[in-house]
């Protein structure tokens, strides 16, 4: 069964096709203020989250040295012309809540 329409509105653009095909059945969400971090059960390494904020999506890697980094992939920031200040804010929130995000990833990917 496909996720609800509410979930679809918050789904990162990069996963839209998977949702339409019914591959995404469960999403873990961590909300910190106005930033929404989403994790998907069948997502790939490296450990990462999809952050949604102010109409943008940022893919953030959660590194083993307890730091965060903008993912090194095409489409890590969508839209590509997102405000730099919004991207910096999302990265800072991920830094501040690193342990919570890693715990959520580990729970979804035992």
Tab-separated table of C-alpha atoms in Angstrom:
chain	number	residue	atom	x	y	z
A	1	UNK	CA	0.000	0.000	0.000
A	2	UNK	CA	1.347	3.453	-0.896
A	3	UNK	CA	1.893	6.097	1.793
A	4	UNK	CA	-0.766	8.647	2.577
A	5	UNK	CA	-1.102	11.843	0.589
A	6	UNK	CA	0.180	13.760	3.622
A	7	UNK	CA	3.430	11.829	3.459
A	8	UNK	CA	3.636	12.376	-0.274
A	9	UNK	CA	3.639	16.156	0.160
A	10	UNK	CA	6.654	15.855	2.468
A	11	UNK	CA	8.464	13.226	0.392
A	12	UNK	CA	11.781	14.337	-1.125
A	13	UNK	CA	11.655	14.831	-4.877
A	14	UNK	CA	14.405	12.227	-5.346
A	15	UNK	CA	12.094	9.497	-3.957
A	16	UNK	CA	8.893	10.492	-5.738
A	17	UNK	CA	9.095	7.657	-8.304
A	18	UNK	CA	9.690	5.027	-5.615
A	19	UNK	CA	6.605	6.302	-3.775
A	20	UNK	CA	4.454	6.168	-6.913
A	21	UNK	CA	5.564	2.574	-7.544
A	22	UNK	CA	4.696	1.573	-3.966
A	23	UNK	CA	8.258	0.760	-2.835
A	24	UNK	CA	8.190	3.119	0.132
A	25	UNK	CA	5.977	1.772	2.885
A	26	UNK	CA	7.495	3.247	6.026
A	27	UNK	CA	9.272	6.506	6.698
A	28	UNK	CA	10.929	7.606	9.918
A	29	UNK	CA	10.608	11.325	10.554
A	30	UNK	CA	12.524	13.472	12.997
A	31	UNK	CA	11.178	17.005	13.238
A	32	UNK	CA	13.330	19.721	14.785
A	33	UNK	CA	11.514	23.028	14.733
A	34	UNK	CA	10.709	23.728	11.096
A	35	UNK	CA	13.227	21.205	9.715
A	36	UNK	CA	11.964	17.715	8.860
A	37	UNK	CA	14.496	14.897	8.589
A	38	UNK	CA	13.307	11.762	6.821
A	39	UNK	CA	14.874	8.297	6.749
A	40	UNK	CA	13.788	5.423	4.543
A	41	UNK	CA	14.021	1.723	5.455
A	42	UNK	CA	15.571	0.483	2.210
A	43	UNK	CA	17.878	3.432	1.712
A	44	UNK	CA	21.531	2.849	0.887
A	45	UNK	CA	24.820	3.614	2.579
A	46	UNK	CA	26.403	5.939	3.461
A	47	UNK	CA	24.282	6.782	6.482
A	48	UNK	CA	22.274	9.882	5.569
A	49	UNK	CA	19.033	11.804	6.022
A	50	UNK	CA	16.807	13.804	3.710
A	51	UNK	CA	16.145	17.225	5.217
A	52	UNK	CA	13.136	19.291	4.183
A	53	UNK	CA	12.988	22.976	5.014
A	54	UNK	CA	11.506	26.101	3.416
A	55	UNK	CA	10.645	24.304	0.184
A	56	UNK	CA	14.073	22.721	-0.273
A	57	UNK	CA	15.484	19.217	0.121
A	58	UNK	CA	19.042	18.644	1.315
A	59	UNK	CA	20.651	15.203	1.543
A	60	UNK	CA	23.042	15.107	4.508
A	61	UNK	CA	25.578	12.386	5.245
A	62	UNK	CA	26.037	11.392	8.903
A	63	UNK	CA	29.748	10.597	9.056
A	64	UNK	CA	31.560	8.156	11.340
A	65	UNK	CA	33.664	10.963	12.852
A	66	UNK	CA	30.441	12.433	14.310
A	67	UNK	CA	30.200	15.216	11.744
A	68	UNK	CA	27.698	15.963	9.002
A	69	UNK	CA	28.356	16.829	5.380
A	70	UNK	CA	26.379	17.725	2.329
A	71	UNK	CA	26.044	14.499	0.376
A	72	UNK	CA	28.350	14.125	-2.616
A	73	UNK	CA	25.704	13.232	-5.189
A	74	UNK	CA	23.812	14.864	-7.984
A	75	UNK	CA	20.709	16.500	-6.599
A	76	UNK	CA	21.939	16.740	-2.991
A	77	UNK	CA	20.298	20.164	-2.928
A	78	UNK	CA	16.943	20.631	-4.616
A	79	UNK	CA	16.206	22.976	-6.124
A	80	UNK	CA	19.806	23.637	-7.138
A	81	UNK	CA	19.329	27.377	-6.615
A	82	UNK	CA	18.208	27.011	-2.961
A	83	UNK	CA	19.189	29.857	-0.675
A	84	UNK	CA	22.608	29.238	0.833
A	85	UNK	CA	21.393	30.417	4.239
A	86	UNK	CA	18.643	27.747	4.209
A	87	UNK	CA	21.157	24.999	3.399
A	88	UNK	CA	23.479	26.232	6.172
A	89	UNK	CA	20.590	26.228	8.648
A	90	UNK	CA	19.657	22.635	7.808
A	91	UNK	CA	23.287	21.506	8.165
A	92	UNK	CA	23.563	23.250	11.544
A	93	UNK	CA	20.369	21.644	12.834
A	94	UNK	CA	21.691	18.235	11.693
A	95	UNK	CA	24.978	18.923	13.563
A	96	UNK	CA	23.094	19.900	16.703
A	97	UNK	CA	20.924	16.749	16.594
A	98	UNK	CA	23.507	14.318	15.225
A	99	UNK	CA	22.939	11.675	17.921
A	100	UNK	CA	19.166	11.675	17.401
A	101	UNK	CA	19.552	11.313	13.637
A	102	UNK	CA	22.083	8.483	13.924
A	103	UNK	CA	19.814	6.695	16.412
A	104	UNK	CA	16.914	6.971	13.969
A	105	UNK	CA	19.104	5.617	11.121
A	106	UNK	CA	20.321	2.692	13.260
A	107	UNK	CA	16.756	1.864	14.263
A	108	UNK	CA	15.665	1.698	10.613
A	109	UNK	CA	18.816	-0.126	9.439
A	110	UNK	CA	19.663	-2.717	12.133
